[in-house]
Coordinates of C-alpha atoms in Angstrom, one line a residue:
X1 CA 118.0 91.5 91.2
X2 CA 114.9 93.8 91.5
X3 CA 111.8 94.2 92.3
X4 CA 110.2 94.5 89.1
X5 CA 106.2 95.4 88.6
X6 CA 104.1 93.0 87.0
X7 CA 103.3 93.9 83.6
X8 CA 100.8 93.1 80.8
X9 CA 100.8 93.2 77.0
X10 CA 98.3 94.5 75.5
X11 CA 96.4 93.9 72.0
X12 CA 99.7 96.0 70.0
X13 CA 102.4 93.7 71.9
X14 CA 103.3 96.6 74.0
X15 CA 103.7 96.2 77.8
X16 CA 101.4 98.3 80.3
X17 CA 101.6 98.6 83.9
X18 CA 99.8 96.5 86.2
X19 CA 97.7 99.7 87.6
X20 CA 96.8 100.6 84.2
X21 CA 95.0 96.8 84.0
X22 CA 93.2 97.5 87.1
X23 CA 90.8 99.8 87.8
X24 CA 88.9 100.5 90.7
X25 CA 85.7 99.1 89.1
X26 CA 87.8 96.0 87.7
X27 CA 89.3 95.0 91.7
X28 CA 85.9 95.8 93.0
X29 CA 84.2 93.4 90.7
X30 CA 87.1 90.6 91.6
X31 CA 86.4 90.9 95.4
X32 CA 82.8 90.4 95.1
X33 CA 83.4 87.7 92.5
X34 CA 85.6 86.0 94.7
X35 CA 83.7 86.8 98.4
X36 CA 80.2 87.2 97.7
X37 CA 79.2 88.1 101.4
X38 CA 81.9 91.3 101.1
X39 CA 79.1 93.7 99.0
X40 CA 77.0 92.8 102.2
X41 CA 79.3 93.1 105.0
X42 CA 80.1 97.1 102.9
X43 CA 76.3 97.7 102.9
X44 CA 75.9 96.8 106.5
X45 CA 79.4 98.6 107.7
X46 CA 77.4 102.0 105.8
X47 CA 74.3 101.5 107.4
X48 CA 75.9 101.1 111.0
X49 CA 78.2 104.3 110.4
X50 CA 74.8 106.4 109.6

C-alpha cells in the first residue's frame, strides 16, 4: 500500500487535492482559531526583529 493524499469532494462530486482546500488565509485562520495567543506571540516575534 501507498501513501495516498487526503482528498475532498467538492460541490460536483469530484475529488480535489487537499492543498487546493487550504489556503494560506484558510490554515492561518485555523491556527488562531485553535491558539488564540499565536497572532500575539507573531506580533511580538515582528516587533522584537525591528
Amino acid at each position: 500500500m501507498g501513501d495516498k493524499p487526503i482528498s475532498f469532494k467538492n460541490e460536483e462530486g469530484q475529488f480535489i487535492s487537499a492543498a487546493d482546500i487550504w489556503t494560506t488565509e484558510k490554515l492561518e485562520e485555523l491556527f488562531n482559531t485553535l491558539n488564540p495567543n499565536r497572532q500575539l506571540r507573531l506580533a511580538k516575534n515582528h516587533q522584537d526583529k525591528e
